[in-house]
Tab-separated table of C-alpha atoms and ligand atoms in Angstrom:
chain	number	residue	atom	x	y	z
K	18	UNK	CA	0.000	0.000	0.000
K	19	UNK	CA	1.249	3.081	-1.347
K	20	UNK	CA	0.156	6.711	1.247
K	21	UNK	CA	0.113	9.638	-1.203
K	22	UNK	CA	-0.302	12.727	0.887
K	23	UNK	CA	-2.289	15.532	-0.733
K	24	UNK	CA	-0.580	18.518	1.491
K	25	UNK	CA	-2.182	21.984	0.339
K	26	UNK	CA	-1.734	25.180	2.902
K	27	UNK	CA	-3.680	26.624	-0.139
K	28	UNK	CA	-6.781	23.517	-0.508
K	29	UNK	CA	-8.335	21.996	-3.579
K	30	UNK	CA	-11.414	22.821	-4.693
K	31	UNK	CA	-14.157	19.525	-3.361
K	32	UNK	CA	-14.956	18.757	-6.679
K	33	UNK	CA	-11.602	18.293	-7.636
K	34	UNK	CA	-10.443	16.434	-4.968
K	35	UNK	CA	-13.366	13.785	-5.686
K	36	UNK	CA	-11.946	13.485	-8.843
K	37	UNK	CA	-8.316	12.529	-7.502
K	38	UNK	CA	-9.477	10.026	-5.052
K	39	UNK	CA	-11.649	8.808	-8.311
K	40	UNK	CA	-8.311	8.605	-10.082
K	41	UNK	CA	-6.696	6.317	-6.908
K	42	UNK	CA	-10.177	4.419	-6.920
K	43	UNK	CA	-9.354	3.321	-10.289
K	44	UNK	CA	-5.978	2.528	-10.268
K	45	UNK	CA	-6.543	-0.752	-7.639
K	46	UNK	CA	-6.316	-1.365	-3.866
K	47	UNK	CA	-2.230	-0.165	-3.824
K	48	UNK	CA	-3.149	3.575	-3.210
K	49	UNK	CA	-4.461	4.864	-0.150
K	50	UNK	CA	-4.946	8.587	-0.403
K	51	UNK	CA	-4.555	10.988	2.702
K	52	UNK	CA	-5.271	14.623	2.769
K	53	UNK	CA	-3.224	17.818	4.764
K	54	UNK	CA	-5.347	20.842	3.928
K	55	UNK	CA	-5.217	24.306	4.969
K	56	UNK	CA	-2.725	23.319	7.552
K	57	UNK	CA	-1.008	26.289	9.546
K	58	UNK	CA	2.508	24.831	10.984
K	59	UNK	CA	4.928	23.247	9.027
K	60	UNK	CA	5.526	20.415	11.591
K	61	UNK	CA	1.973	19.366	10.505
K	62	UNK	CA	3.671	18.826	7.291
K	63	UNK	CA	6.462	17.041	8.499
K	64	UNK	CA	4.634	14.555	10.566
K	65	UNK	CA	2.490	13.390	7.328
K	66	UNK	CA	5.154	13.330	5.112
K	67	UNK	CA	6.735	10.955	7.425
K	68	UNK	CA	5.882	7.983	5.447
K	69	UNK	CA	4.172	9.183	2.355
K	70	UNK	CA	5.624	7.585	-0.945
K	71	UNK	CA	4.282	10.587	-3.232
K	72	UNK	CA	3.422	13.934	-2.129
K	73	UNK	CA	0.927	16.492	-4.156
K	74	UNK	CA	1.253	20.427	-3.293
K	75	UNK	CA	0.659	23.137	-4.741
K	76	UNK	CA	3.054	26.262	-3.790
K	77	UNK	CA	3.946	24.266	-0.450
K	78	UNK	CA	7.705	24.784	-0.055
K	79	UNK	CA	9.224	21.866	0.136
K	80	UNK	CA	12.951	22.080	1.323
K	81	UNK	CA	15.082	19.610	2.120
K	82	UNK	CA	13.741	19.704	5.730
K	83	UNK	CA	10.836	18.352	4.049
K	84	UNK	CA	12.854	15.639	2.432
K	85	UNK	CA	15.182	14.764	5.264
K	86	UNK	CA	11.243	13.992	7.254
K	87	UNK	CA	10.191	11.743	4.183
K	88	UNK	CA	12.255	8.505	4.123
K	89	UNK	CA	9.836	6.799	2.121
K	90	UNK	CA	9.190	9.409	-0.336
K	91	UNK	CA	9.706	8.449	-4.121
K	92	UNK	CA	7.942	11.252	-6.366
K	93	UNK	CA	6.826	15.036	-5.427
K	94	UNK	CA	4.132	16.321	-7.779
K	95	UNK	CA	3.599	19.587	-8.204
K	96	UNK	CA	-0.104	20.345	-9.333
K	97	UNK	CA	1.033	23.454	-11.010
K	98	UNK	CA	3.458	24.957	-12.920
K	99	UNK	CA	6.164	27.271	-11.427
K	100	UNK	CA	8.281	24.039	-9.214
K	101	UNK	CA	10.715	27.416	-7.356
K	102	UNK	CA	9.316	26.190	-4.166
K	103	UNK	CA	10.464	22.705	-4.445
K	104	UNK	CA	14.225	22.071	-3.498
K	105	UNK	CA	15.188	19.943	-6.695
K	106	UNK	CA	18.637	19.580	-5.476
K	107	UNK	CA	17.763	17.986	-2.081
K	108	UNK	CA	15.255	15.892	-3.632
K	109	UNK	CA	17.742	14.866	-6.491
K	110	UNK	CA	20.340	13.980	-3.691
K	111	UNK	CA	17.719	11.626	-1.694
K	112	UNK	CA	16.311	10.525	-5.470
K	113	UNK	CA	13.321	11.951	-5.052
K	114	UNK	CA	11.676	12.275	-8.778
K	115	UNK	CA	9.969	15.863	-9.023
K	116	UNK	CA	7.078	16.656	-11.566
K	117	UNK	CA	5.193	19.602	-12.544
K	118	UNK	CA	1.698	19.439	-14.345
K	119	UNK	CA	2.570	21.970	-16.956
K	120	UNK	CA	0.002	23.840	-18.709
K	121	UNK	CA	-2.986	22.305	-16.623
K	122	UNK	CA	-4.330	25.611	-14.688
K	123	UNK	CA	-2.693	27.995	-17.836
K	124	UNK	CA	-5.939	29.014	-18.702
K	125	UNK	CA	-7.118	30.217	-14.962
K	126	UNK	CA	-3.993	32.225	-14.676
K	127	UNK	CA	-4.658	33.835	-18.351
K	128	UNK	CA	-8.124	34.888	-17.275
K	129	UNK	CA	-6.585	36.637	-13.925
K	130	UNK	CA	-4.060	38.707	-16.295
K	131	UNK	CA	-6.770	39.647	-18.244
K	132	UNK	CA	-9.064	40.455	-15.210
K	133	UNK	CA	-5.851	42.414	-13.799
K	134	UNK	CA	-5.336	44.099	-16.793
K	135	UNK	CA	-9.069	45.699	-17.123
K	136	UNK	CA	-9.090	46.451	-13.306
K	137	UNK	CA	-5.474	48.224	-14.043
K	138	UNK	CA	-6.951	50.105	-17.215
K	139	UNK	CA	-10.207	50.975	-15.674
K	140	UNK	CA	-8.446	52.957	-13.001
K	141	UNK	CA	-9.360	49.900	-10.486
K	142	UNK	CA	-13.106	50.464	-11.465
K	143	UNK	CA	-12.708	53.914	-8.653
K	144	UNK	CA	-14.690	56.091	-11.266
K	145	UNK	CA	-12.266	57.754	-12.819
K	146	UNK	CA	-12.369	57.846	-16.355
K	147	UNK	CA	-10.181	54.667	-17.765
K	148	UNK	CA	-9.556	52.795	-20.691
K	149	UNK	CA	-9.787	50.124	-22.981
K	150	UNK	CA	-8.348	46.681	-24.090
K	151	UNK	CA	-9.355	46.882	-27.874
K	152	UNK	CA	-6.622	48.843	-29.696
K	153	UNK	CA	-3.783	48.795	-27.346
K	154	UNK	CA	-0.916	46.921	-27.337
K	155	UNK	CA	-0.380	43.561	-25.281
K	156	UNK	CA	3.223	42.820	-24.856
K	157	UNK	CA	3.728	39.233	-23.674
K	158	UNK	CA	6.858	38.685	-21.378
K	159	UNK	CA	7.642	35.436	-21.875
K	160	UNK	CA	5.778	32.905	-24.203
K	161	UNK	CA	4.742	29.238	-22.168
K	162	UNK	CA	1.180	27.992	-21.625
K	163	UNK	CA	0.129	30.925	-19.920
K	164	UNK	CA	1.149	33.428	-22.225
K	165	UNK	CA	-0.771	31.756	-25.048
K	166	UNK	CA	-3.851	31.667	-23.578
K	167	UNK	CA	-3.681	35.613	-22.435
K	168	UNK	CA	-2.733	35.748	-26.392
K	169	UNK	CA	-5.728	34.048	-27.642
K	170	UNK	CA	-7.999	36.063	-25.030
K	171	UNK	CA	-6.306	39.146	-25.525
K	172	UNK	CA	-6.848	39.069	-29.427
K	173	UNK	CA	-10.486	38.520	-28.650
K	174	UNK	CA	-10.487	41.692	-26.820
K	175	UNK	CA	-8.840	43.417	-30.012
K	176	UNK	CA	-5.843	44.083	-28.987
K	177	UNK	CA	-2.970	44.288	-30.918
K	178	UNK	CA	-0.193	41.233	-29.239
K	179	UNK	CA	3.658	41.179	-29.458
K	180	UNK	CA	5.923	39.112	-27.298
K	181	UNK	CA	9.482	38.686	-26.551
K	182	UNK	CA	10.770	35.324	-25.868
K	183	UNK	CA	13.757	32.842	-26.170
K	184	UNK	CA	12.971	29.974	-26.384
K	185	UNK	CA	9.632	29.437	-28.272
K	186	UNK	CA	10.255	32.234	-30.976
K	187	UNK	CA	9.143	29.365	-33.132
K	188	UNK	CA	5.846	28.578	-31.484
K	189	UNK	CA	5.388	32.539	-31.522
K	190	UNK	CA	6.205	33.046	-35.360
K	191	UNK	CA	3.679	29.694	-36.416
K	192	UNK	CA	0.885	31.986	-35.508
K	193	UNK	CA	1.592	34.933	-36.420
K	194	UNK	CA	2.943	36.882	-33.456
K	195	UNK	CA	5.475	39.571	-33.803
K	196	UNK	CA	8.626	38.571	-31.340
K	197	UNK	CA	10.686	42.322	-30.482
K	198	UNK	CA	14.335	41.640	-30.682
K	199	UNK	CA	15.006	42.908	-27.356
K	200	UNK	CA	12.814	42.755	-23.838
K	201	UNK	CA	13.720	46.502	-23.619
K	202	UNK	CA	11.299	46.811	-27.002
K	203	UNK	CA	8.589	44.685	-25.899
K	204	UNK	CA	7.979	47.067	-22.518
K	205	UNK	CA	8.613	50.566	-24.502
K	206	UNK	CA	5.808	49.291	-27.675
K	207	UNK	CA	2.970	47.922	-24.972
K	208	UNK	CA	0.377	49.753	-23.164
K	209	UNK	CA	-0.006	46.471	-21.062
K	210	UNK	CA	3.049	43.976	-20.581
K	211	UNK	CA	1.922	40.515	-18.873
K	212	UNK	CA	4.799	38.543	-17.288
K	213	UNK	CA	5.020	34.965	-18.072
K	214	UNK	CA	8.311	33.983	-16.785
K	215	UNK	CA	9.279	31.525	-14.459
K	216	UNK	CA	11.382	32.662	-11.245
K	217	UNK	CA	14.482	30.177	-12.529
K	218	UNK	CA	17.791	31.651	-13.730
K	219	UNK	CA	18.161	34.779	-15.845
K	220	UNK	CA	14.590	35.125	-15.308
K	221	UNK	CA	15.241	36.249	-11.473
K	222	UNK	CA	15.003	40.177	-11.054
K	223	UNK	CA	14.967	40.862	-15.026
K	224	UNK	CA	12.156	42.908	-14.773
K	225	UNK	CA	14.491	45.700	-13.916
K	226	UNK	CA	15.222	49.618	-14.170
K	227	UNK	CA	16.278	49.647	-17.169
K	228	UNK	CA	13.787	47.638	-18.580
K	229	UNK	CA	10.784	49.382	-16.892
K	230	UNK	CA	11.953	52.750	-17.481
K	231	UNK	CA	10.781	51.681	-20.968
K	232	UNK	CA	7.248	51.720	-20.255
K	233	UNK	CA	5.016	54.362	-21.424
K	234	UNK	CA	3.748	56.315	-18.292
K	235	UNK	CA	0.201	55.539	-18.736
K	236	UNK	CA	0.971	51.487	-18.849
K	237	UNK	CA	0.038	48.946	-16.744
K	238	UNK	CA	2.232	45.914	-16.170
K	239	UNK	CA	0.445	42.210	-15.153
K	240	UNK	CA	2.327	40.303	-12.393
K	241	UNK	CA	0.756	36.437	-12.455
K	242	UNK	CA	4.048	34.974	-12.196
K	243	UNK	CA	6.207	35.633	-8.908
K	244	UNK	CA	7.253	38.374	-7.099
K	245	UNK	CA	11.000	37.083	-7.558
K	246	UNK	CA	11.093	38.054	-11.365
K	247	UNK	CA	10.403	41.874	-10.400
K	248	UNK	CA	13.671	43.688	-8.945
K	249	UNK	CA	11.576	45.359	-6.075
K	250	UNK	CA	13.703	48.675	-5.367
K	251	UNK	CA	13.605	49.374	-9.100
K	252	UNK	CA	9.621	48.629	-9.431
K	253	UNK	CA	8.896	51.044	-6.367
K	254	UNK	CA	11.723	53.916	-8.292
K	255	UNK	CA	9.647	53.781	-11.860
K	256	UNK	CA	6.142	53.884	-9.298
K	257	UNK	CA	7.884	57.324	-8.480
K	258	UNK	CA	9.064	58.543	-11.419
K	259	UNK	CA	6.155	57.336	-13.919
K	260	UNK	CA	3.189	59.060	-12.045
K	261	UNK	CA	0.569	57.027	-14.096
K	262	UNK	CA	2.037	53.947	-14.083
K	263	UNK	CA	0.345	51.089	-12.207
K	264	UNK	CA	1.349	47.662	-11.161
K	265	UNK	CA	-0.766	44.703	-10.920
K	266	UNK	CA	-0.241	41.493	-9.408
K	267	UNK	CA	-1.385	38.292	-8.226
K	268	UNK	CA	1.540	38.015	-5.821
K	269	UNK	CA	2.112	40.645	-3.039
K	270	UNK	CA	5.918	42.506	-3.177
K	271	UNK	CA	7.822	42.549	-0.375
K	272	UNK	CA	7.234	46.207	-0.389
K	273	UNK	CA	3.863	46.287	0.005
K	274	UNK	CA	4.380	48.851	2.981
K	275	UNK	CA	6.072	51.069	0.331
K	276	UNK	CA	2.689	50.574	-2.230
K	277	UNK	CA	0.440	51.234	0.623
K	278	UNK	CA	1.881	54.331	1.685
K	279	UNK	CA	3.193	56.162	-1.524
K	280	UNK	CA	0.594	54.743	-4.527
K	281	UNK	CA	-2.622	54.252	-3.511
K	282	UNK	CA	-5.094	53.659	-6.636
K	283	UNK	CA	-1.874	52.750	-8.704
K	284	UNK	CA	-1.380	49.307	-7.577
K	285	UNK	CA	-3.566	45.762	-6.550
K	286	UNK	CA	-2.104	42.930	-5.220
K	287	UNK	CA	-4.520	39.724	-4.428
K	288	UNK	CA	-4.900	38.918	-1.293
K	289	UNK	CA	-3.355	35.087	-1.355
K	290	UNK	CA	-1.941	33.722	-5.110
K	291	UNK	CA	-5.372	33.145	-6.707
K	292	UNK	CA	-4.759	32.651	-10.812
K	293	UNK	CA	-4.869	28.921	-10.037
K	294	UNK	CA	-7.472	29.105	-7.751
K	295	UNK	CA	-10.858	28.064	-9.790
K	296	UNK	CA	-12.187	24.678	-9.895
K	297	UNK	CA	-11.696	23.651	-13.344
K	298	UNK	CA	-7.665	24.804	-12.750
K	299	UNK	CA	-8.096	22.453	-9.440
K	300	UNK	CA	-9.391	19.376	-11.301
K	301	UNK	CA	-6.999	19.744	-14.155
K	302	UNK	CA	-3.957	20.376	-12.508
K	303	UNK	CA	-5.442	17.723	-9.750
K	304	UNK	CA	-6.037	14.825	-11.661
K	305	UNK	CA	-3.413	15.438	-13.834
K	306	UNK	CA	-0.725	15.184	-10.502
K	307	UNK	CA	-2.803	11.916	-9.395
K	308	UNK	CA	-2.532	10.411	-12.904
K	309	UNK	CA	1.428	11.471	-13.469
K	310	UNK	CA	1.451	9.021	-9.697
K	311	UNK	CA	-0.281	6.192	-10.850
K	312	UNK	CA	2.084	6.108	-13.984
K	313	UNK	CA	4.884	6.136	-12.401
K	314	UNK	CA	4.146	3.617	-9.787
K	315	UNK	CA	3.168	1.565	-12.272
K	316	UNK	CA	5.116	2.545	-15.272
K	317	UNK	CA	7.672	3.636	-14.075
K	318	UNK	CA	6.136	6.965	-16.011
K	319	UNK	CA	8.748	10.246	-15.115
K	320	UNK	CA	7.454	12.266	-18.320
K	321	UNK	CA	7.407	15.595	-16.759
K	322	UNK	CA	10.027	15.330	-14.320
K	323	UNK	CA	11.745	18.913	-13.508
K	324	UNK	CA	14.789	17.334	-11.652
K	325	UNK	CA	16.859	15.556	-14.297
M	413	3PG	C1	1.524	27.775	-10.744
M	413	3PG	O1	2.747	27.930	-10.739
M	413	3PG	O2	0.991	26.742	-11.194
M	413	3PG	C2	0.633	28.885	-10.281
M	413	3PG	O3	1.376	29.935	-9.756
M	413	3PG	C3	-0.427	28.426	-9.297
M	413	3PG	O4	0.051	28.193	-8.005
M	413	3PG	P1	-0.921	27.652	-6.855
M	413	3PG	O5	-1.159	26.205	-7.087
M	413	3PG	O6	-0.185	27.910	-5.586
M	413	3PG	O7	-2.193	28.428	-6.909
């Protein structure tokens, strides 16, 4: 018998936990399925990790306290995308396999942007006069799952889309999308920018001065990917020097302090990480973590494994 702990400070949605235990159900007798939510202290954690063979979190940071607690542990899934709060290195070292679920709660996080985005343009919906999506310029930071579905909404909307990326130029250029040559262009052509960027390696802080201090004054940049991407002290110095700038963001800066006394009206931040949070995000990103088990218990399955 196999204990998968389901360990989620941030919980599941019912209906998609029904569906995981379905998933278990299925698979045979060898699973039994054992559920940590909303827990407060990370010793609740540790005991029922103890001797859990897989582990399901969401952004639950699991260190290498976590691992040194789990002797029995085989595979961490992460039902989500962004894997920053998993320590791959101390799981590598105790050969812990760690998965994402990539792509499976893209198109939750896409609707947020855009929700950010018209709550940013419509002066956070205050009453003063704002503006619209159609006819402006969308500029993409950063072109994964995400960033495709805020394309594919966005041109809905009628907005004109450009993007700078790396690494899927080609995916970009197959439909259609205009790729700037430099990040510094894709900030100083877009009324909105949307960052879709993991917080891994150059990534880290490159949302800098000299990057923002391309924005025009009136634009509104979309946070839905983590606060570590942003280079704080030089967000809060373009805040000061752009007056009608405005930062939006489904993860709260360290210098929120600094937001809440200098730019009130200029800036949102959601109260706990919530792009994710919808049901159908839950059951996709859910199942998908309970299936990615199963195959690799019995298939020895490592498809999306981040820790190679
Ligand atoms: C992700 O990386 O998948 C998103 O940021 C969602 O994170 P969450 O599961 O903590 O809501």
């Amino acid at each position: 018998m196999k204990k998968i702990l389901i360990a989620t400070e941030k919980p599941f949605a019912p209906v998609a936990l029904k569906k995981i235990e379905k998933v278990f159900d299925k698979a045979g007798k060898n699973y039994q399925l054992v559920l940590l939510e909303s827990y407060k202290e990370r010793k609740e954690l540790l005991q029922a990790v103890a001797d859990a063979q897989a582990l399901i979190v969401r952004s639950d940071k699991v260190d290498a306290e976590v691992f040194e607690a789990a002797s029995n542990l085989q595979v961490v899934i992460r039902a989500g995308a962004g894997y920053d709060n998993v320590d791959l290195e101390a799981a590598t070292a105790r050969g812990v396999v760690v998965m994402n679920t990539p792509g499976q709660n893209s198109n939750a996080v896409a609707e947020l942007a855009i929700g950010l985005a018209i709550f940013g343009l419509r002066e956070l919906f205050s009453g003063k006069p704002g503006g619209e999506l159609r006819g402006r310029t969308l500029g993409l930071h950063g072109f994964g799952y995400v960033a495709r579905n805020v394309f594919r909404i966005a041109r809905a909307f009628g907005m004109k889309v450009i993007v700078y990326t790396r690494y899927s130029k080609g995916a970009a250029a197959a439909i259609g999308l205009k790729v700037t040559h430099s990040l510094e262009q894709l900030y100083a052509k877009s009324d909105v920018v949307s960052i879709h960027v993991p917080a891994r390696g150059e990534h880290i802080k490159s949302v800098s001065y000299e990057i923002l201090n391309e924005l025009k004054d009136g634009a509104v940049l979309v946070n839905t990917a983590r606060k570590e991407v942003v280079n704080e002290p030089d967000l809060v110095r373009i805040m000061e020097e752009k007056p009608n700038f405005k930062y939006m963001s489904d993860i709260t800066p360290d210098c929120e302090n600094i937001f809440k006394e200098k730019f009130e009206g200029r800036y949102f931040f959601t109260p706990k990480k919530a792009g994710a949070q919808t049901a159908e995000a839950n059951i996709n990103a859910g199942v998908a973590a309970a299936e990615q088990i199963v195959a690799f218990f019995e298939k020895g399955d490592r498809t999306f494994q981040v820790n190679k």
